[in-house]
mmCIF file of N, CA and C in Angstrom:
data_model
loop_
_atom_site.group_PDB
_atom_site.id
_atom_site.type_symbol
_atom_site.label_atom_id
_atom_site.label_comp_id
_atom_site.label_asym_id
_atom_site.label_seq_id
_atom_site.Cartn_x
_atom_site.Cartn_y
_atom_site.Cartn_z
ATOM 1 N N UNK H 24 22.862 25.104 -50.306
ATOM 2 C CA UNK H 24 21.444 25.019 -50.624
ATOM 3 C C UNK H 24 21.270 24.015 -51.757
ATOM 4 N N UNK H 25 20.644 23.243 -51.432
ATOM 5 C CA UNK H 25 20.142 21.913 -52.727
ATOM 6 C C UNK H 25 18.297 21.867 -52.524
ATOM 7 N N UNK H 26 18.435 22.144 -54.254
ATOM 8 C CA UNK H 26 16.776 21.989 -54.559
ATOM 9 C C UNK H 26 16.350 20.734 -54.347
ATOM 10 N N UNK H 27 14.991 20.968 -54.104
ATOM 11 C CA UNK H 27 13.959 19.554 -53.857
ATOM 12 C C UNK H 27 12.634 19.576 -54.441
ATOM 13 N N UNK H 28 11.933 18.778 -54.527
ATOM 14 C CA UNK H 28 10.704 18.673 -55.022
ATOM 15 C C UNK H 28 9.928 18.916 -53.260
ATOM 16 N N UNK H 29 8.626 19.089 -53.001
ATOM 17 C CA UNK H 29 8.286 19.368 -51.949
ATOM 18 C C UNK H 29 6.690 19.138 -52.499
ATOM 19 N N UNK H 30 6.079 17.716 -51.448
ATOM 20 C CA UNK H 30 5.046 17.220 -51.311
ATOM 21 C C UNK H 30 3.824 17.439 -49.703
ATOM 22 N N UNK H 31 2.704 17.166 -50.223
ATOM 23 C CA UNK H 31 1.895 17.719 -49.154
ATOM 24 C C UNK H 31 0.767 16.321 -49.673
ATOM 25 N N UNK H 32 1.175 15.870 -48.348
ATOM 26 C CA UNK H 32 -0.070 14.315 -48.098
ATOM 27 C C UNK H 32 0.117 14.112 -49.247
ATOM 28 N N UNK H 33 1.383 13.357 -49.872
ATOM 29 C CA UNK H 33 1.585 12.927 -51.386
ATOM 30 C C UNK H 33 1.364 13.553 -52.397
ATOM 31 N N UNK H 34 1.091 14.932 -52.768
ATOM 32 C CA UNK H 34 0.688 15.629 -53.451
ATOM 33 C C UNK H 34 1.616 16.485 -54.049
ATOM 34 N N UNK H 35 2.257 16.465 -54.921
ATOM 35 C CA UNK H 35 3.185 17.363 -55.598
ATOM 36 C C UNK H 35 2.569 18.850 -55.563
ATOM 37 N N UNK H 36 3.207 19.558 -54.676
ATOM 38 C CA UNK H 36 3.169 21.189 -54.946
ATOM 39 C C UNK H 36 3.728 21.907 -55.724
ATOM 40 N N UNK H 37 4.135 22.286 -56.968
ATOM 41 C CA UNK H 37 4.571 23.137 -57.889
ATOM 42 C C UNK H 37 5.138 24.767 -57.314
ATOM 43 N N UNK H 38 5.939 23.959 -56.381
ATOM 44 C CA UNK H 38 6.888 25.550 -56.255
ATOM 45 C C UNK H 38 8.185 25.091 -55.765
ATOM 46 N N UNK H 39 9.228 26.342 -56.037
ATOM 47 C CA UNK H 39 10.390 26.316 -56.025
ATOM 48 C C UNK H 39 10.868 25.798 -54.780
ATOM 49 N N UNK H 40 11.385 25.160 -53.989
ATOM 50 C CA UNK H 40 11.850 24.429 -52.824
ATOM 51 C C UNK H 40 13.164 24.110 -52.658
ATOM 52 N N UNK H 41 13.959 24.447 -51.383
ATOM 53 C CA UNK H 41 15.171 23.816 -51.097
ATOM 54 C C UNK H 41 15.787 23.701 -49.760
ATOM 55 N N UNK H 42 16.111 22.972 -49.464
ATOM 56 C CA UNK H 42 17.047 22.557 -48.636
ATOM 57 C C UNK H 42 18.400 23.420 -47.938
ATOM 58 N N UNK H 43 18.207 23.600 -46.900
ATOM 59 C CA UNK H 43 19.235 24.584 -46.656
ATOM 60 C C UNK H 43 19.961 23.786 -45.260
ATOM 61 N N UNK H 44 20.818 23.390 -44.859
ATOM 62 C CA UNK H 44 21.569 22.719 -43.261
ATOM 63 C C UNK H 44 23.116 23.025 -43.076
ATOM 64 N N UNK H 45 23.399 23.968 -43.771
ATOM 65 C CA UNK H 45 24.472 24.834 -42.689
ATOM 66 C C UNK H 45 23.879 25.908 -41.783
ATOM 67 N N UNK H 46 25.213 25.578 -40.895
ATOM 68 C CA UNK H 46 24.585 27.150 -40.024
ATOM 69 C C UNK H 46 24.511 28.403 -40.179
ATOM 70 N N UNK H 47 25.309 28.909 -41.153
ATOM 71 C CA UNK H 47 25.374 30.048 -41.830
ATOM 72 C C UNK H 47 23.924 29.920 -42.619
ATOM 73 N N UNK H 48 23.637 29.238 -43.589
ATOM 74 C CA UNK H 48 22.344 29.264 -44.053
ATOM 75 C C UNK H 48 20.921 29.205 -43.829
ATOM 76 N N UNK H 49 21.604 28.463 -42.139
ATOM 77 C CA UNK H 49 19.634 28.352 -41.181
ATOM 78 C C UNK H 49 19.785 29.870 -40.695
ATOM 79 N N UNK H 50 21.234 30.126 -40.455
ATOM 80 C CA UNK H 50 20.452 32.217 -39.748
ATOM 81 C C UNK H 50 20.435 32.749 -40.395
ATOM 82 N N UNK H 51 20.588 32.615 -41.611
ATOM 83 C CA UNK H 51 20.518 33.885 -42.713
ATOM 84 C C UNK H 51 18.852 32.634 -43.624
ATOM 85 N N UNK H 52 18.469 32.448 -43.346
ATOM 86 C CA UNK H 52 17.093 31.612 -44.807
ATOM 87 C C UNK H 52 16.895 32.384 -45.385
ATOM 88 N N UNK H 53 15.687 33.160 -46.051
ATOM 89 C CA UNK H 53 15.597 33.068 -47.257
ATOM 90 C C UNK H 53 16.190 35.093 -47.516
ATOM 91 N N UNK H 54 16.402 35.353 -46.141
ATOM 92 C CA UNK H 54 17.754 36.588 -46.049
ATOM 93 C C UNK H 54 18.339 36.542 -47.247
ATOM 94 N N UNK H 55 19.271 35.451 -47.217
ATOM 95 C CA UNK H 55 20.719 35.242 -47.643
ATOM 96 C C UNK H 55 20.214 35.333 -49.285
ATOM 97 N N UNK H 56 19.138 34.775 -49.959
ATOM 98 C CA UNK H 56 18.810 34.702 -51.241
ATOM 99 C C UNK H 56 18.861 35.501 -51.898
ATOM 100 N N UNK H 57 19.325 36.125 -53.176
ATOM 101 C CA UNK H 57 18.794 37.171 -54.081
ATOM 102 C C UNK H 57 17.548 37.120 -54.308
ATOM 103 N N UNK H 58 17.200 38.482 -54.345
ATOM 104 C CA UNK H 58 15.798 38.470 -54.591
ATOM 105 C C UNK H 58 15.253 38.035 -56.068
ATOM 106 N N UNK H 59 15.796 37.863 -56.775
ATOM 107 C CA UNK H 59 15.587 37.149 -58.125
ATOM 108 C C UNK H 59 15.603 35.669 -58.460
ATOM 109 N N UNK H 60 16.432 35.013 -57.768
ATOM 110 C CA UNK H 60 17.108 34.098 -56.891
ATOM 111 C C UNK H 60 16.572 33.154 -55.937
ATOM 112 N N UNK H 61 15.303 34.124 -55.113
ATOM 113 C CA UNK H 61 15.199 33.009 -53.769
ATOM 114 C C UNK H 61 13.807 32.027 -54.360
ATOM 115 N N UNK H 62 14.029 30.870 -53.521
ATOM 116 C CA UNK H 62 13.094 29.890 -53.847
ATOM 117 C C UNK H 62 11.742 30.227 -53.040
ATOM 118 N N UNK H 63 10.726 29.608 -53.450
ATOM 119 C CA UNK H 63 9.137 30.070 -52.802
ATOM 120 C C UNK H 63 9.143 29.115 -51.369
ATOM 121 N N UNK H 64 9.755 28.150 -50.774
ATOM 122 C CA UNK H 64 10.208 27.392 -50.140
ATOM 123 C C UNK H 64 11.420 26.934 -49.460
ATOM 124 N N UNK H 65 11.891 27.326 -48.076
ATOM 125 C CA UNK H 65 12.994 26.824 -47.843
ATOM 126 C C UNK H 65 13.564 26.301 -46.707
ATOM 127 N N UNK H 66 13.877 24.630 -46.562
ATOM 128 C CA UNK H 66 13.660 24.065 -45.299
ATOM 129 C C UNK H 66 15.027 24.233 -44.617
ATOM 130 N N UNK H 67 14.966 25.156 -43.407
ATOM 131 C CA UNK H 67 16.340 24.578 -42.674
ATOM 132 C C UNK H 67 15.998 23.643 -41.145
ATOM 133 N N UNK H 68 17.186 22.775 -41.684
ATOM 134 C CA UNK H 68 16.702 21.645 -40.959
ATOM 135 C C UNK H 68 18.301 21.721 -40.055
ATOM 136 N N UNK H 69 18.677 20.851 -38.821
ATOM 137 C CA UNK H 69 17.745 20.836 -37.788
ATOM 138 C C UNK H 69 17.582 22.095 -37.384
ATOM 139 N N UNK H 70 16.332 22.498 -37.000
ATOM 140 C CA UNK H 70 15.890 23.852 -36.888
ATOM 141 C C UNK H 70 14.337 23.820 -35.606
ATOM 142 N N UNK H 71 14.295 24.421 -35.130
ATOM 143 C CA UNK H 71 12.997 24.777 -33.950
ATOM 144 C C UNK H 71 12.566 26.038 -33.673
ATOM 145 N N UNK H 72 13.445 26.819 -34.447
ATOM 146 C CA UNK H 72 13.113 28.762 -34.250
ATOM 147 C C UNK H 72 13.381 29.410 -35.055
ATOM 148 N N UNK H 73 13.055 30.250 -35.579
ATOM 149 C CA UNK H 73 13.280 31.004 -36.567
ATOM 150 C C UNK H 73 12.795 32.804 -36.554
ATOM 151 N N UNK H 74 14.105 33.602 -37.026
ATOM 152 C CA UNK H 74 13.583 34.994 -36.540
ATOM 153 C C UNK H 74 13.520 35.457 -37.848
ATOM 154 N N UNK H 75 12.517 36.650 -37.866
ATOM 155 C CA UNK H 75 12.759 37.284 -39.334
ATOM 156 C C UNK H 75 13.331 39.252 -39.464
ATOM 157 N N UNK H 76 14.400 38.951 -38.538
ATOM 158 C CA UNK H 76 15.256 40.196 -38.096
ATOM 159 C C UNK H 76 15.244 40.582 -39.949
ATOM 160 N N UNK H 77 15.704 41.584 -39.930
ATOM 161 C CA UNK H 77 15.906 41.909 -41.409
ATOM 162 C C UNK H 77 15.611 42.076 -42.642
ATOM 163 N N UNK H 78 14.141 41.299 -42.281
ATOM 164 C CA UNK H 78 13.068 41.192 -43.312
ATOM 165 C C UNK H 78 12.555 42.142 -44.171
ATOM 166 N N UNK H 79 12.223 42.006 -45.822
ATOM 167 C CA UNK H 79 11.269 43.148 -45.651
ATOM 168 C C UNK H 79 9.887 42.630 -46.099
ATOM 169 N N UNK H 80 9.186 41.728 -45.896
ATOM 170 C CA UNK H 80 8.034 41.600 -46.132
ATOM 171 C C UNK H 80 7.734 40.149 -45.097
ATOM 172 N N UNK H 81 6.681 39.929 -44.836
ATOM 173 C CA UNK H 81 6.538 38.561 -44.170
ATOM 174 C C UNK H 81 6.730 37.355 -44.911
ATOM 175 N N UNK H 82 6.788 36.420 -44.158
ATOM 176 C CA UNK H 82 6.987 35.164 -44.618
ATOM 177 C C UNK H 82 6.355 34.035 -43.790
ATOM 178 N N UNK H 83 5.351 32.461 -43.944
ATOM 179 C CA UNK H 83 4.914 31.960 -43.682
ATOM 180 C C UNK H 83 5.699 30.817 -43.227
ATOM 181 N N UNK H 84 5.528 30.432 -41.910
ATOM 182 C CA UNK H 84 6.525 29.163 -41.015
ATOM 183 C C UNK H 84 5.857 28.387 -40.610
ATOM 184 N N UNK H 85 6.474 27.257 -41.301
ATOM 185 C CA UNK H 85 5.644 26.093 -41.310
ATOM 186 C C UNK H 85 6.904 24.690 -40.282
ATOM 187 N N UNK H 86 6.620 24.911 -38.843
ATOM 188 C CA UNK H 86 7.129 23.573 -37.826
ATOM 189 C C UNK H 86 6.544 22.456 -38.539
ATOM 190 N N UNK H 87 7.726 21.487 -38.616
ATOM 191 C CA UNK H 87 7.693 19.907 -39.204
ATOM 192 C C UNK H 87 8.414 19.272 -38.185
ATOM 193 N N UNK H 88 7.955 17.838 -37.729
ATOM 194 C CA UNK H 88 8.282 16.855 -36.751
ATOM 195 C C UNK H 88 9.318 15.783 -37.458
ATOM 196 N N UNK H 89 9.752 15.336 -36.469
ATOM 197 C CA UNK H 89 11.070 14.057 -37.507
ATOM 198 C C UNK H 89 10.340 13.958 -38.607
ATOM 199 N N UNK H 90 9.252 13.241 -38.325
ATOM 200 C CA UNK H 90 8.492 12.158 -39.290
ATOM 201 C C UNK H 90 7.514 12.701 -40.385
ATOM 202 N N UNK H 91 8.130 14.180 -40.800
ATOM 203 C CA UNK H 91 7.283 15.169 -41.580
ATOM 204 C C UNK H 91 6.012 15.662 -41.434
ATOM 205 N N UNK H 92 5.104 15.525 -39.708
ATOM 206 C CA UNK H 92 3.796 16.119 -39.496
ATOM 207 C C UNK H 92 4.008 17.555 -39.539
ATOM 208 N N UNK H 93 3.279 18.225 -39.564
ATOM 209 C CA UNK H 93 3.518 19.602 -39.515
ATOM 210 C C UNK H 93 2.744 19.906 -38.313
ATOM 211 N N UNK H 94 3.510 20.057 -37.201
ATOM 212 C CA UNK H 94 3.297 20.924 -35.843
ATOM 213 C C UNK H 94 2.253 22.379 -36.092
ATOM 214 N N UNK H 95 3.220 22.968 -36.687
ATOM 215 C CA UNK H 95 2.512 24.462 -36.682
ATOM 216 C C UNK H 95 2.590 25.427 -37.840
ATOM 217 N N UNK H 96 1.906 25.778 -37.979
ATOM 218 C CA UNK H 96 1.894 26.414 -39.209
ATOM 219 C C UNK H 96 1.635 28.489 -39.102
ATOM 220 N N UNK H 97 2.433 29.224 -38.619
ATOM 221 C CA UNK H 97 2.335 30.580 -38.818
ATOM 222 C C UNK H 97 2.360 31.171 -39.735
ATOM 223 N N UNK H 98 0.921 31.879 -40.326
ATOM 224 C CA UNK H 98 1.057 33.170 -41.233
ATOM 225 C C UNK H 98 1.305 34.250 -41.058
ATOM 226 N N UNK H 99 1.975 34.667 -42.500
ATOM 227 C CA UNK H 99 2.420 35.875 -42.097
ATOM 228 C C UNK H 99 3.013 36.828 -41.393
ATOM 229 N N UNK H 100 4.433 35.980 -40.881
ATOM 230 C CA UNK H 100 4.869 36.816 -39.967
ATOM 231 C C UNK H 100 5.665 37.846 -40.831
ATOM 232 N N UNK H 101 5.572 38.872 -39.613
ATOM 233 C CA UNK H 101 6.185 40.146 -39.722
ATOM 234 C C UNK H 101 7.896 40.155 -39.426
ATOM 235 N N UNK H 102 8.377 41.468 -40.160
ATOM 236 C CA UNK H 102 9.568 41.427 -39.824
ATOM 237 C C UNK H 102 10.165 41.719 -38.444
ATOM 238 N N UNK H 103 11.121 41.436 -37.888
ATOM 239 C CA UNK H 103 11.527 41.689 -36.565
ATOM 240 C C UNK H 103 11.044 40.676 -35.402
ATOM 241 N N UNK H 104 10.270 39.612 -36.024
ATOM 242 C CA UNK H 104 9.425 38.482 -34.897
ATOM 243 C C UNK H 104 10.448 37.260 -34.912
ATOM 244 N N UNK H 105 9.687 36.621 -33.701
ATOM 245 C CA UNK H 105 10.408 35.015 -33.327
ATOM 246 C C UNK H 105 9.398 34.187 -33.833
ATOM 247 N N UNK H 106 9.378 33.047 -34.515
ATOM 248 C CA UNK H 106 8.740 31.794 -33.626
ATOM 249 C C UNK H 106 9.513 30.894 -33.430
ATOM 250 N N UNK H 107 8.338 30.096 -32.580
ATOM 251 C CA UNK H 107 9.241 28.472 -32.132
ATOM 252 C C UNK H 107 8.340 27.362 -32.046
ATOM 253 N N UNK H 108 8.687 26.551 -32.179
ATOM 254 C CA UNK H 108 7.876 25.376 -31.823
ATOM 255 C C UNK H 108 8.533 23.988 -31.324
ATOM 256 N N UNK H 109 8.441 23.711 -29.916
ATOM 257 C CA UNK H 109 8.923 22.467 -29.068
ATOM 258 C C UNK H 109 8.494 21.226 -29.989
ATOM 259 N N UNK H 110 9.147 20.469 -30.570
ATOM 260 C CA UNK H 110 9.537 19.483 -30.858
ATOM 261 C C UNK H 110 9.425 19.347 -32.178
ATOM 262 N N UNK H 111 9.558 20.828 -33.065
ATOM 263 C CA UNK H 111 10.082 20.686 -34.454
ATOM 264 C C UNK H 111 11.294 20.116 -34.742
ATOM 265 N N UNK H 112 11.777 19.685 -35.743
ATOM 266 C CA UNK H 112 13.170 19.241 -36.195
ATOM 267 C C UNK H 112 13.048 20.036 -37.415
ATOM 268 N N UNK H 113 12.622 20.862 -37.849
ATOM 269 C CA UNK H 113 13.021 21.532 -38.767
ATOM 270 C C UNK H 113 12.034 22.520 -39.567
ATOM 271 N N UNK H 114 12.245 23.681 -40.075
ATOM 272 C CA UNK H 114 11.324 24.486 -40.709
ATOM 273 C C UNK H 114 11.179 25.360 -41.826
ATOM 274 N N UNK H 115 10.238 25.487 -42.489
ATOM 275 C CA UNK H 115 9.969 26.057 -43.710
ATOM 276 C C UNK H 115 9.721 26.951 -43.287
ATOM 277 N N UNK H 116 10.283 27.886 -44.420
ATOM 278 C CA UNK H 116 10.088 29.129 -44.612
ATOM 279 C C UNK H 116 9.155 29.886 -45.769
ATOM 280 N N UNK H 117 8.511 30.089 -46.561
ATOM 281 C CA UNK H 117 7.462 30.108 -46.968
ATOM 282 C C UNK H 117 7.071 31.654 -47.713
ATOM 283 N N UNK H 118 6.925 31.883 -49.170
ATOM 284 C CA UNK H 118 6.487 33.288 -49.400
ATOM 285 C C UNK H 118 5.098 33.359 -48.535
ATOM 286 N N UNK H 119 5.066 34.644 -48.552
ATOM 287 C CA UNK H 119 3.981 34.845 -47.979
ATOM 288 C C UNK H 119 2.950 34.523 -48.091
ATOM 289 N N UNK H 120 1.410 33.179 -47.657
ATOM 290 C CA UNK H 120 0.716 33.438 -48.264
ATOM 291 C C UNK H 120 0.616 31.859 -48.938
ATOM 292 N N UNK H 121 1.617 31.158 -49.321
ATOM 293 C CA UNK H 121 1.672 30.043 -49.671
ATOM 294 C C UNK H 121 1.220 28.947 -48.840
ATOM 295 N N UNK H 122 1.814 29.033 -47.639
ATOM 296 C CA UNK H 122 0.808 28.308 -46.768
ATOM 297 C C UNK H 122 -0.959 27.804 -46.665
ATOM 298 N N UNK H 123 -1.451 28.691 -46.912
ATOM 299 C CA UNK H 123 -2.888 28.647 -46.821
ATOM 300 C C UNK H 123 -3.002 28.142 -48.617
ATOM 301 N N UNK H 124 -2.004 28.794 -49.275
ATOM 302 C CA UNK H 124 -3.209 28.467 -50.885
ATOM 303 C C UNK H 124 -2.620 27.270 -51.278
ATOM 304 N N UNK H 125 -1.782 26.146 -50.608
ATOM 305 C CA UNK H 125 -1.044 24.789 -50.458
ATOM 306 C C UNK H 125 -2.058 23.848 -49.561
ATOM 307 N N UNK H 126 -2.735 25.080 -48.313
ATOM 308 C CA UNK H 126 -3.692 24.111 -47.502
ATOM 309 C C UNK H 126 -2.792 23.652 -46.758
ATOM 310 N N UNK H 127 -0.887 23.786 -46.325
ATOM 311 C CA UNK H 127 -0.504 23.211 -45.688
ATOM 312 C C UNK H 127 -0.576 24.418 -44.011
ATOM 313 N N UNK H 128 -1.246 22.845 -43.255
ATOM 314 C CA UNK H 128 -1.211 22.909 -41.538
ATOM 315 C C UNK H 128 -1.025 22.581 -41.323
ATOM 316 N N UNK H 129 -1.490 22.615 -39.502
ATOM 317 C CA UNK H 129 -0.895 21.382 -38.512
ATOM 318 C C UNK H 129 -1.610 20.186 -38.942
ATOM 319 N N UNK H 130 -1.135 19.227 -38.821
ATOM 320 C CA UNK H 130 -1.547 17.489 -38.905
ATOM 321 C C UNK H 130 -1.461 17.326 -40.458
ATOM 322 N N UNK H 131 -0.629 17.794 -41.697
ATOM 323 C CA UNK H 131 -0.572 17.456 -42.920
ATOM 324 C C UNK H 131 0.923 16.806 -42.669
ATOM 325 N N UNK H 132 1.050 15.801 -43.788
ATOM 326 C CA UNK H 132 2.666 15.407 -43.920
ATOM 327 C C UNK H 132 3.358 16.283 -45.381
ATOM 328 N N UNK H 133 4.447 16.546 -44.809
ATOM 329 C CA UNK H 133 5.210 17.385 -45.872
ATOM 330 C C UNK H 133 6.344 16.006 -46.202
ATOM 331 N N UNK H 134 6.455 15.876 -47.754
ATOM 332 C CA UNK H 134 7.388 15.252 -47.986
ATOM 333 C C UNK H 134 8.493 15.985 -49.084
ATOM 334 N N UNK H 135 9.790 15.202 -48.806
ATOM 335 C CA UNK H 135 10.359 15.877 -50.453
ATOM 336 C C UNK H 135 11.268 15.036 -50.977
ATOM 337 N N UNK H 136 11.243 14.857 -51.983
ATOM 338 C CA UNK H 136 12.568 14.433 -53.425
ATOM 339 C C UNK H 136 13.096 15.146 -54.036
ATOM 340 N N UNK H 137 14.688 14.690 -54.427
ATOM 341 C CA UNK H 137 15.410 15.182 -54.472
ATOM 342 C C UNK H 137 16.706 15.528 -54.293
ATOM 343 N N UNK H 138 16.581 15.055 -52.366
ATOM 344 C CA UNK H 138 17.791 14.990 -51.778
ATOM 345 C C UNK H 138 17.722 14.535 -50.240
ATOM 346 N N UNK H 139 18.422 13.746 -49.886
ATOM 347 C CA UNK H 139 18.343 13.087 -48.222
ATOM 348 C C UNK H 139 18.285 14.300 -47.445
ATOM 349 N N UNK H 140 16.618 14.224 -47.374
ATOM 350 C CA UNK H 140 16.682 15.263 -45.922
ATOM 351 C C UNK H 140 15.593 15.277 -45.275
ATOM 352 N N UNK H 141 15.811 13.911 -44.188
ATOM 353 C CA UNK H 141 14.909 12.921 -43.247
ATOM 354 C C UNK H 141 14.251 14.343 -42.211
ATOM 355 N N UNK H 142 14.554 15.260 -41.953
ATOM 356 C CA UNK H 142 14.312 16.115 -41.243
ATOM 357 C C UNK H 142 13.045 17.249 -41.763
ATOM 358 N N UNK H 143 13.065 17.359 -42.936
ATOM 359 C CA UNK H 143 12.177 18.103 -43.657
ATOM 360 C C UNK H 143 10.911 17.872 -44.249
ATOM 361 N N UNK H 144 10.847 16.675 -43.490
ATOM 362 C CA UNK H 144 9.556 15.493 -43.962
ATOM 363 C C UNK H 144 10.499 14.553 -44.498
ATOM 364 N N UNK H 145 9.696 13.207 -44.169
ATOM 365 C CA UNK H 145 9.791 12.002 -45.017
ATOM 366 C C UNK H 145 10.543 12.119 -46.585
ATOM 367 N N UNK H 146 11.258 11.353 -46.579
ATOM 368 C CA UNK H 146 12.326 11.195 -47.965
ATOM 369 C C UNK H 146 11.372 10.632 -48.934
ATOM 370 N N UNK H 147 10.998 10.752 -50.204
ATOM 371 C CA UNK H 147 10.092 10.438 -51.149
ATOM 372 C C UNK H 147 11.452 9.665 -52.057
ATOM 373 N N UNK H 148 10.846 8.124 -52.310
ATOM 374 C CA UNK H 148 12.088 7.530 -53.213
ATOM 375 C C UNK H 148 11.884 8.397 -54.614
#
């Protein structure tokens, strides 16, 4: 897991964000975190589905395209659910709730700095 800065239509968002692209770390997201520990944000990339088996509270999934559009944006899912979205390359995971008070949806660009990760939106020099 490597932290990032995490942008919306150029806009610096002020929350905790990171990067996650092992495979152990895309099936376990923000699971695997201590709860003291986990970031408000966390992209596993390459990624198109995401379950929240194990959960105990919901969490907001936000589908991003190569080129950082945001496909789809689900609130609030519950524990024990799927989503998916055909032709994500990768996805955020999201406290609950952050989604909407970020304003991030479908057709916004998510970017981040920090660390090469063309998949999670656009690389910010």
């Amino acid at each position: 897991m490597r932290s990032c800065a995490l942008y919306r239509d150029g806009r610096f968002l002020p929350i905790s964000a990171a990067l996650v692209n092992s495979i152990a770390g895309r099936a376990l997201g923000l699971l695997a975190r201590a709860r003291d520990n986990r970031p408000d944000a966390l992209c596993l990339t390459p990624c198109g589905a995401v379950h929240t088996a194990f959960m105990r509270q919901p969490i907001d999934i936000v589908f991003v395209a190569s080129d950082g559009t945001v496909l789809r944006c689900v609130a609030r899912v519950a524990p024990w659910r799927i989503a998916a979205c055909r032709g994500a390359q990768s996805v955020w995971e999201l406290r609950a709730g952050l989604a909407a008070h970020w304003d991030i949806r479908q057709g916004v660009r998510l970017t981040v700095a920090g660390v090469s990760a063309p998949h999670c939106g656009n690389a910010r020099a």
